[in-house]
Amino acid sequence: AQSVTQLDSQVPVFEEAPVELRCNYSSSVSVYLFWYVQYPNQGLQLLLKYLSGSTLVKGINGFEAEFNKSQTSFHLRKPSVHISDTAEYFCAVNIRINNDMRFGAGTRLTVKP
Amino acid sequence: DGGITQSPKYLFRKEGQNVTLSCEQNLNHDAMYWYRQDPGQGLRLIYYSQIVNDFQKGDIAEGYSVSREKKESFPLTVTSAQKNPTAFYLCASSLRWGAEETQYFGPGTRLLVL
């Protein structure tokens, strides 16, 4: 079965600084990759997803992620963060041949003024 | 506005009691899902439904039950057999059943045990 590892449980960063949230996955078959964001006491919202094509995926709120097949990674980046980006971010992987979504444990991003 | 609603926002359960969490969507989506979220863990799948009148167990179905009698509704019952029900419960839906589909999430229900 596939699995997802989010390498950092917490990432503190100052406002307007760049940020990278790391995600590695393991799977013996082809996968689709997702990043979701969760604001406090709310549901998850899709930031972006990789299905095929260009390995650089752009999402909402200025986020982007790069699919690296050789390193089995899908890191999320933003060049300049805002206070409003403070939230929990989840990486998820889904096997193409069935629908078996697996979520990472999450990375709590805290943006400080 | 289209979306997913969950109610109640907070729910308290007494020992030996069954409680039902509501999930309604007006997105005309075929597939619906229930997840459990515990602190420091990712989401774990409880049950899913590919289409109305169908549902299947997920990874942690023991102590839970669901029904899917209407396309827009997918209620989850937490039974007394679930010994550790305290968690945040999230309902989601997708247009179709498929790995490429985006799942849209409701705001969640927090279940606490008295």
PDB file of C-alpha atoms in Angstrom:
ATOM      1  CA  ALA A   1       0.000   0.000   0.000  1.00  0.00           C
ATOM      2  CA  GLN A   2       1.060   3.567  -0.554  1.00  0.00           C
ATOM      3  CA  SER A   3       2.150   5.838   2.282  1.00  0.00           C
ATOM      4  CA  VAL A   4       2.906   9.504   2.789  1.00  0.00           C
ATOM      5  CA  THR A   5       5.514  11.133   5.009  1.00  0.00           C
ATOM      6  CA  GLN A   6       5.441  14.809   5.809  1.00  0.00           C
ATOM      7  CA  LEU A   7       8.908  15.471   7.058  1.00  0.00           C
ATOM      8  CA  ASP A   8       8.145  18.435   9.303  1.00  0.00           C
ATOM      9  CA  SER A   9       5.333  18.463  11.832  1.00  0.00           C
ATOM     10  CA  GLN A  10       5.733  22.195  12.450  1.00  0.00           C
ATOM     11  CA  VAL A  11       7.220  24.981  10.360  1.00  0.00           C
ATOM     12  CA  PRO A  12       7.499  28.467  11.859  1.00  0.00           C
ATOM     13  CA  VAL A  13       8.357  31.259   9.447  1.00  0.00           C
ATOM     14  CA  PHE A  14       8.281  35.042   9.375  1.00  0.00           C
ATOM     15  CA  GLU A  15       5.870  36.949   7.205  1.00  0.00           C
ATOM     16  CA  GLU A  16       7.058  37.568   3.627  1.00  0.00           C
ATOM     17  CA  ALA A  17       9.684  34.807   3.899  1.00  0.00           C
ATOM     18  CA  PRO A  18       9.657  31.835   1.508  1.00  0.00           C
ATOM     19  CA  VAL A  19       8.493  28.463   2.740  1.00  0.00           C
ATOM     20  CA  GLU A  20       8.779  24.836   1.655  1.00  0.00           C
ATOM     21  CA  LEU A  21       6.679  22.045   3.156  1.00  0.00           C
ATOM     22  CA  ARG A  22       8.136  18.650   2.387  1.00  0.00           C
ATOM     23  CA  CYS A  23       6.242  15.542   1.344  1.00  0.00           C
ATOM     24  CA  ASN A  24       7.597  12.138   0.356  1.00  0.00           C
ATOM     25  CA  TYR A  25       5.541   9.159  -0.673  1.00  0.00           C
ATOM     26  CA  SER A  26       6.059   5.487  -1.350  1.00  0.00           C
ATOM     27  CA  SER A  27       4.116   3.473  -3.868  1.00  0.00           C
ATOM     28  CA  SER A  28       4.847   0.613  -6.243  1.00  0.00           C
ATOM     29  CA  VAL A  29       2.295   1.908  -8.783  1.00  0.00           C
ATOM     30  CA  SER A  30       1.452   5.225 -10.395  1.00  0.00           C
ATOM     31  CA  VAL A  31      -0.163   7.811  -8.173  1.00  0.00           C
ATOM     32  CA  TYR A  32      -1.945  11.134  -8.142  1.00  0.00           C
ATOM     33  CA  LEU A  33      -0.747  13.693  -5.601  1.00  0.00           C
ATOM     34  CA  PHE A  34      -2.642  16.354  -3.665  1.00  0.00           C
ATOM     35  CA  TRP A  35      -2.054  19.154  -1.193  1.00  0.00           C
ATOM     36  CA  TYR A  36      -4.888  20.277   1.060  1.00  0.00           C
ATOM     37  CA  VAL A  37      -5.044  23.115   3.604  1.00  0.00           C
ATOM     38  CA  GLN A  38      -7.038  23.101   6.831  1.00  0.00           C
ATOM     39  CA  TYR A  39      -7.747  26.269   8.783  1.00  0.00           C
ATOM     40  CA  PRO A  40      -8.557  25.877  12.512  1.00  0.00           C
ATOM     41  CA  ASN A  41     -11.761  23.966  13.177  1.00  0.00           C
ATOM     42  CA  GLN A  42     -12.611  23.732   9.501  1.00  0.00           C
ATOM     43  CA  GLY A  43     -12.646  21.120   6.777  1.00  0.00           C
ATOM     44  CA  LEU A  44      -9.919  20.640   4.189  1.00  0.00           C
ATOM     45  CA  GLN A  45      -9.641  22.679   1.006  1.00  0.00           C
ATOM     46  CA  LEU A  46      -7.718  21.636  -2.092  1.00  0.00           C
ATOM     47  CA  LEU A  47      -4.617  23.746  -2.803  1.00  0.00           C
ATOM     48  CA  LEU A  48      -3.425  21.861  -5.873  1.00  0.00           C
ATOM     49  CA  LYS A  49      -3.100  18.429  -7.404  1.00  0.00           C
ATOM     50  CA  TYR A  50      -0.822  16.598  -9.807  1.00  0.00           C
ATOM     51  CA  LEU A  51      -2.475  14.224 -12.254  1.00  0.00           C
ATOM     52  CA  SER A  52      -0.136  14.257 -15.263  1.00  0.00           C
ATOM     53  CA  GLY A  53       1.829  16.569 -17.533  1.00  0.00           C
ATOM     54  CA  SER A  54       4.048  19.348 -16.237  1.00  0.00           C
ATOM     55  CA  THR A  55       5.696  18.410 -12.980  1.00  0.00           C
ATOM     56  CA  LEU A  56       5.327  21.967 -11.653  1.00  0.00           C
ATOM     57  CA  VAL A  57       1.789  22.511 -10.463  1.00  0.00           C
ATOM     58  CA  LYS A  58       0.384  25.900  -9.516  1.00  0.00           C
ATOM     59  CA  GLY A  59      -2.443  26.172  -7.030  1.00  0.00           C
ATOM     60  CA  ILE A  60      -4.495  28.706  -5.166  1.00  0.00           C
ATOM     61  CA  ASN A  61      -3.169  31.429  -2.859  1.00  0.00           C
ATOM     62  CA  GLY A  62       0.209  31.556  -4.633  1.00  0.00           C
ATOM     63  CA  PHE A  63       1.264  28.015  -3.724  1.00  0.00           C
ATOM     64  CA  GLU A  64       3.008  25.641  -6.103  1.00  0.00           C
ATOM     65  CA  ALA A  65       4.401  22.122  -5.871  1.00  0.00           C
ATOM     66  CA  GLU A  66       6.840  20.073  -7.892  1.00  0.00           C
ATOM     67  CA  PHE A  67       6.444  16.377  -8.571  1.00  0.00           C
ATOM     68  CA  ASN A  68       9.774  14.574  -8.518  1.00  0.00           C
ATOM     69  CA  LYS A  69       9.292  10.982  -9.575  1.00  0.00           C
ATOM     70  CA  SER A  70      12.872   9.869  -8.988  1.00  0.00           C
ATOM     71  CA  GLN A  71      12.846  11.192  -5.428  1.00  0.00           C
ATOM     72  CA  THR A  72       9.169  10.317  -4.866  1.00  0.00           C
ATOM     73  CA  SER A  73       8.546  13.786  -3.515  1.00  0.00           C
ATOM     74  CA  PHE A  74       5.895  16.465  -3.910  1.00  0.00           C
ATOM     75  CA  HIS A  75       7.103  19.486  -1.946  1.00  0.00           C
ATOM     76  CA  LEU A  76       4.894  22.546  -1.549  1.00  0.00           C
ATOM     77  CA  ARG A  77       6.375  26.035  -1.884  1.00  0.00           C
ATOM     78  CA  LYS A  78       5.386  29.651  -1.600  1.00  0.00           C
ATOM     79  CA  PRO A  79       7.832  32.499  -2.300  1.00  0.00           C
ATOM     80  CA  SER A  80       6.354  34.912   0.236  1.00  0.00           C
ATOM     81  CA  VAL A  81       3.952  33.905   3.002  1.00  0.00           C
ATOM     82  CA  HIS A  82       1.273  35.945   4.744  1.00  0.00           C
ATOM     83  CA  ILE A  83      -0.146  35.757   8.239  1.00  0.00           C
ATOM     84  CA  SER A  84      -3.297  34.320   6.687  1.00  0.00           C
ATOM     85  CA  ASP A  85      -1.352  31.265   5.474  1.00  0.00           C
ATOM     86  CA  THR A  86      -1.159  30.015   9.062  1.00  0.00           C
ATOM     87  CA  ALA A  87      -2.874  26.622   8.881  1.00  0.00           C
ATOM     88  CA  GLU A  88      -2.280  22.874   8.728  1.00  0.00           C
ATOM     89  CA  TYR A  89      -1.226  21.460   5.387  1.00  0.00           C
ATOM     90  CA  PHE A  90      -1.814  17.866   4.328  1.00  0.00           C
ATOM     91  CA  CYS A  91      -0.147  15.978   1.531  1.00  0.00           C
ATOM     92  CA  ALA A  92      -2.128  13.065   0.085  1.00  0.00           C
ATOM     93  CA  VAL A  93      -1.464  10.313  -2.437  1.00  0.00           C
ATOM     94  CA  ASN A  94      -3.995   8.280  -4.359  1.00  0.00           C
ATOM     95  CA  ILE A  95      -3.305   5.180  -6.442  1.00  0.00           C
ATOM     96  CA  ARG A  96      -4.397   5.664 -10.063  1.00  0.00           C
ATOM     97  CA  ILE A  97      -5.982   2.250 -10.526  1.00  0.00           C
ATOM     98  CA  ASN A  98      -8.275   2.559  -7.530  1.00  0.00           C
ATOM     99  CA  ASN A  99      -9.444   5.250  -5.148  1.00  0.00           C
ATOM    100  CA  ASP A 100      -7.495   4.732  -1.928  1.00  0.00           C
ATOM    101  CA  MET A 101      -6.444   8.172  -0.711  1.00  0.00           C
ATOM    102  CA  ARG A 102      -3.753   8.265   1.979  1.00  0.00           C
ATOM    103  CA  PHE A 103      -3.028  11.423   3.920  1.00  0.00           C
ATOM    104  CA  GLY A 104       0.163  12.494   5.634  1.00  0.00           C
ATOM    105  CA  ALA A 105       0.115  13.491   9.297  1.00  0.00           C
ATOM    106  CA  GLY A 106       0.124  17.170   8.417  1.00  0.00           C
ATOM    107  CA  THR A 107       2.495  20.133   8.754  1.00  0.00           C
ATOM    108  CA  ARG A 108       1.456  23.051  10.900  1.00  0.00           C
ATOM    109  CA  LEU A 109       2.643  26.271   9.266  1.00  0.00           C
ATOM    110  CA  THR A 110       2.817  29.255  11.598  1.00  0.00           C
ATOM    111  CA  VAL A 111       3.540  32.630  10.038  1.00  0.00           C
ATOM    112  CA  LYS A 112       4.834  35.192  12.495  1.00  0.00           C
ATOM    113  CA  PRO A 113       4.783  38.980  12.029  1.00  0.00           C
TER     114      PRO A 113
ATOM    115  CA  ASP B   1     -24.281  28.377  -2.570  1.00  0.00           C
ATOM    116  CA  GLY B   2     -23.215  24.793  -3.268  1.00  0.00           C
ATOM    117  CA  GLY B   3     -21.372  22.918  -0.606  1.00  0.00           C
ATOM    118  CA  ILE B   4     -21.287  20.336   2.135  1.00  0.00           C
ATOM    119  CA  THR B   5     -22.904  20.891   5.500  1.00  0.00           C
ATOM    120  CA  GLN B   6     -22.258  18.897   8.637  1.00  0.00           C
ATOM    121  CA  SER B   7     -24.218  19.047  11.835  1.00  0.00           C
ATOM    122  CA  PRO B   8     -23.929  19.471  14.666  1.00  0.00           C
ATOM    123  CA  LYS B   9     -20.636  21.324  15.027  1.00  0.00           C
ATOM    124  CA  TYR B  10     -20.086  19.771  18.480  1.00  0.00           C
ATOM    125  CA  LEU B  11     -21.619  16.553  19.773  1.00  0.00           C
ATOM    126  CA  PHE B  12     -21.412  14.966  23.185  1.00  0.00           C
ATOM    127  CA  ARG B  13     -21.850  11.236  23.694  1.00  0.00           C
ATOM    128  CA  LYS B  14     -22.602   9.399  26.894  1.00  0.00           C
ATOM    129  CA  GLU B  15     -21.423   5.863  27.630  1.00  0.00           C
ATOM    130  CA  GLY B  16     -23.425   3.251  25.755  1.00  0.00           C
ATOM    131  CA  GLN B  17     -25.111   5.796  23.525  1.00  0.00           C
ATOM    132  CA  ASN B  18     -25.330   5.793  19.741  1.00  0.00           C
ATOM    133  CA  VAL B  19     -25.027   9.180  18.063  1.00  0.00           C
ATOM    134  CA  THR B  20     -25.575  10.216  14.451  1.00  0.00           C
ATOM    135  CA  LEU B  21     -23.584  12.811  12.548  1.00  0.00           C
ATOM    136  CA  SER B  22     -25.285  14.475   9.620  1.00  0.00           C
ATOM    137  CA  CYS B  23     -23.693  15.165   6.229  1.00  0.00           C
ATOM    138  CA  GLU B  24     -25.569  16.823   3.368  1.00  0.00           C
ATOM    139  CA  GLN B  25     -24.266  18.006  -0.003  1.00  0.00           C
ATOM    140  CA  ASN B  26     -26.000  19.982  -2.758  1.00  0.00           C
ATOM    141  CA  LEU B  27     -23.179  19.576  -5.282  1.00  0.00           C
ATOM    142  CA  ASN B  28     -24.875  16.675  -7.072  1.00  0.00           C
ATOM    143  CA  HIS B  29     -21.839  14.530  -6.339  1.00  0.00           C
ATOM    144  CA  ASP B  30     -22.009  10.766  -6.689  1.00  0.00           C
ATOM    145  CA  ALA B  31     -19.316   9.772  -4.188  1.00  0.00           C
ATOM    146  CA  MET B  32     -19.218  10.559  -0.478  1.00  0.00           C
ATOM    147  CA  TYR B  33     -16.741   9.771   2.286  1.00  0.00           C
ATOM    148  CA  TRP B  34     -16.370   9.856   6.070  1.00  0.00           C
ATOM    149  CA  TYR B  35     -12.983  10.473   7.674  1.00  0.00           C
ATOM    150  CA  ARG B  36     -11.794  10.566  11.243  1.00  0.00           C
ATOM    151  CA  GLN B  37      -9.081  13.037  12.257  1.00  0.00           C
ATOM    152  CA  ASP B  38      -7.073  12.665  15.468  1.00  0.00           C
ATOM    153  CA  PRO B  39      -4.438  15.169  16.682  1.00  0.00           C
ATOM    154  CA  GLY B  40      -1.093  14.711  14.978  1.00  0.00           C
ATOM    155  CA  GLN B  41      -2.470  12.176  12.528  1.00  0.00           C
ATOM    156  CA  GLY B  42      -3.706  12.387   9.028  1.00  0.00           C
ATOM    157  CA  LEU B  43      -7.233  11.556   8.009  1.00  0.00           C
ATOM    158  CA  ARG B  44      -8.352   7.945   8.179  1.00  0.00           C
ATOM    159  CA  LEU B  45     -11.202   6.620   6.069  1.00  0.00           C
ATOM    160  CA  ILE B  46     -14.198   5.194   7.928  1.00  0.00           C
ATOM    161  CA  TYR B  47     -16.715   4.522   5.158  1.00  0.00           C
ATOM    162  CA  TYR B  48     -17.257   5.556   1.576  1.00  0.00           C
ATOM    163  CA  SER B  49     -20.075   5.482  -0.924  1.00  0.00           C
ATOM    164  CA  GLN B  50     -19.481   5.392  -4.666  1.00  0.00           C
ATOM    165  CA  ILE B  51     -23.100   5.994  -5.535  1.00  0.00           C
ATOM    166  CA  VAL B  52     -26.503   6.169  -3.878  1.00  0.00           C
ATOM    167  CA  ASN B  53     -27.646   2.940  -2.163  1.00  0.00           C
ATOM    168  CA  ASP B  54     -24.066   1.684  -2.014  1.00  0.00           C
ATOM    169  CA  PHE B  55     -21.406   1.972   0.671  1.00  0.00           C
ATOM    170  CA  GLN B  56     -18.211   0.178   1.625  1.00  0.00           C
ATOM    171  CA  LYS B  57     -16.048  -0.082   4.729  1.00  0.00           C
ATOM    172  CA  GLY B  58     -12.854   1.911   4.925  1.00  0.00           C
ATOM    173  CA  ASP B  59      -9.822   1.300   7.095  1.00  0.00           C
ATOM    174  CA  ILE B  60     -11.442   1.919  10.485  1.00  0.00           C
ATOM    175  CA  ALA B  61     -15.127   0.972  10.087  1.00  0.00           C
ATOM    176  CA  GLU B  62     -15.481  -0.976  13.345  1.00  0.00           C
ATOM    177  CA  GLY B  63     -17.943   0.719  15.680  1.00  0.00           C
ATOM    178  CA  TYR B  64     -19.456   2.878  12.927  1.00  0.00           C
ATOM    179  CA  SER B  65     -22.348   2.511  10.504  1.00  0.00           C
ATOM    180  CA  VAL B  66     -23.670   4.545   7.562  1.00  0.00           C
ATOM    181  CA  SER B  67     -26.533   4.705   5.097  1.00  0.00           C
ATOM    182  CA  ARG B  68     -26.881   6.252   1.644  1.00  0.00           C
ATOM    183  CA  GLU B  69     -30.577   6.302   0.833  1.00  0.00           C
ATOM    184  CA  LYS B  70     -30.424   9.684  -0.886  1.00  0.00           C
ATOM    185  CA  LYS B  71     -27.760  11.076  -3.165  1.00  0.00           C
ATOM    186  CA  GLU B  72     -27.313  14.198  -1.085  1.00  0.00           C
ATOM    187  CA  SER B  73     -27.154  12.581   2.352  1.00  0.00           C
ATOM    188  CA  PHE B  74     -24.604  10.279   4.014  1.00  0.00           C
ATOM    189  CA  PRO B  75     -25.181  10.111   7.806  1.00  0.00           C
ATOM    190  CA  LEU B  76     -22.655   8.425  10.088  1.00  0.00           C
ATOM    191  CA  THR B  77     -23.681   6.657  13.292  1.00  0.00           C
ATOM    192  CA  VAL B  78     -21.104   6.191  16.008  1.00  0.00           C
ATOM    193  CA  THR B  79     -22.239   3.159  17.972  1.00  0.00           C
ATOM    194  CA  SER B  80     -21.494   2.161  21.541  1.00  0.00           C
ATOM    195  CA  ALA B  81     -19.080  -0.420  20.116  1.00  0.00           C
ATOM    196  CA  GLN B  82     -16.683   2.392  19.217  1.00  0.00           C
ATOM    197  CA  LYS B  83     -14.645   2.598  22.407  1.00  0.00           C
ATOM    198  CA  ASN B  84     -12.620   5.684  21.577  1.00  0.00           C
ATOM    199  CA  PRO B  85     -14.925   7.978  19.592  1.00  0.00           C
ATOM    200  CA  THR B  86     -13.442  11.325  20.621  1.00  0.00           C
ATOM    201  CA  ALA B  87     -12.222  12.868  17.363  1.00  0.00           C
ATOM    202  CA  PHE B  88     -12.961  15.366  14.616  1.00  0.00           C
ATOM    203  CA  TYR B  89     -15.149  13.834  11.912  1.00  0.00           C
ATOM    204  CA  LEU B  90     -15.022  15.080   8.345  1.00  0.00           C
ATOM    205  CA  CYS B  91     -17.432  14.317   5.544  1.00  0.00           C
ATOM    206  CA  ALA B  92     -16.358  14.761   1.930  1.00  0.00           C
ATOM    207  CA  SER B  93     -17.775  14.295  -1.537  1.00  0.00           C
ATOM    208  CA  SER B  94     -16.472  14.073  -5.091  1.00  0.00           C
ATOM    209  CA  LEU B  95     -18.221  14.435  -8.431  1.00  0.00           C
ATOM    210  CA  ARG B  96     -17.484  10.832  -9.360  1.00  0.00           C
ATOM    211  CA  TRP B  97     -15.737   7.876  -7.840  1.00  0.00           C
ATOM    212  CA  GLY B  98     -12.141   8.020  -9.033  1.00  0.00           C
ATOM    213  CA  ALA B  99      -8.603   8.585  -7.820  1.00  0.00           C
ATOM    214  CA  GLU B 100      -8.192  11.776  -9.833  1.00  0.00           C
ATOM    215  CA  GLU B 101     -11.267  13.427  -8.359  1.00  0.00           C
ATOM    216  CA  THR B 102     -11.000  16.331  -5.952  1.00  0.00           C
ATOM    217  CA  GLN B 103     -12.677  15.660  -2.635  1.00  0.00           C
ATOM    218  CA  TYR B 104     -14.635  18.564  -1.171  1.00  0.00           C
ATOM    219  CA  PHE B 105     -14.870  18.649   2.598  1.00  0.00           C
ATOM    220  CA  GLY B 106     -17.478  19.814   5.053  1.00  0.00           C
ATOM    221  CA  PRO B 107     -16.628  21.908   8.135  1.00  0.00           C
ATOM    222  CA  GLY B 108     -16.517  18.881  10.440  1.00  0.00           C
ATOM    223  CA  THR B 109     -18.149  17.663  13.650  1.00  0.00           C
ATOM    224  CA  ARG B 110     -16.194  17.401  16.871  1.00  0.00           C
ATOM    225  CA  LEU B 111     -17.367  14.465  18.980  1.00  0.00           C
ATOM    226  CA  LEU B 112     -16.612  14.421  22.682  1.00  0.00           C
ATOM    227  CA  VAL B 113     -17.350  11.755  25.254  1.00  0.00           C
ATOM    228  CA  LEU B 114     -18.908  12.726  28.586  1.00  0.00           C
TER     229      LEU B 114
END
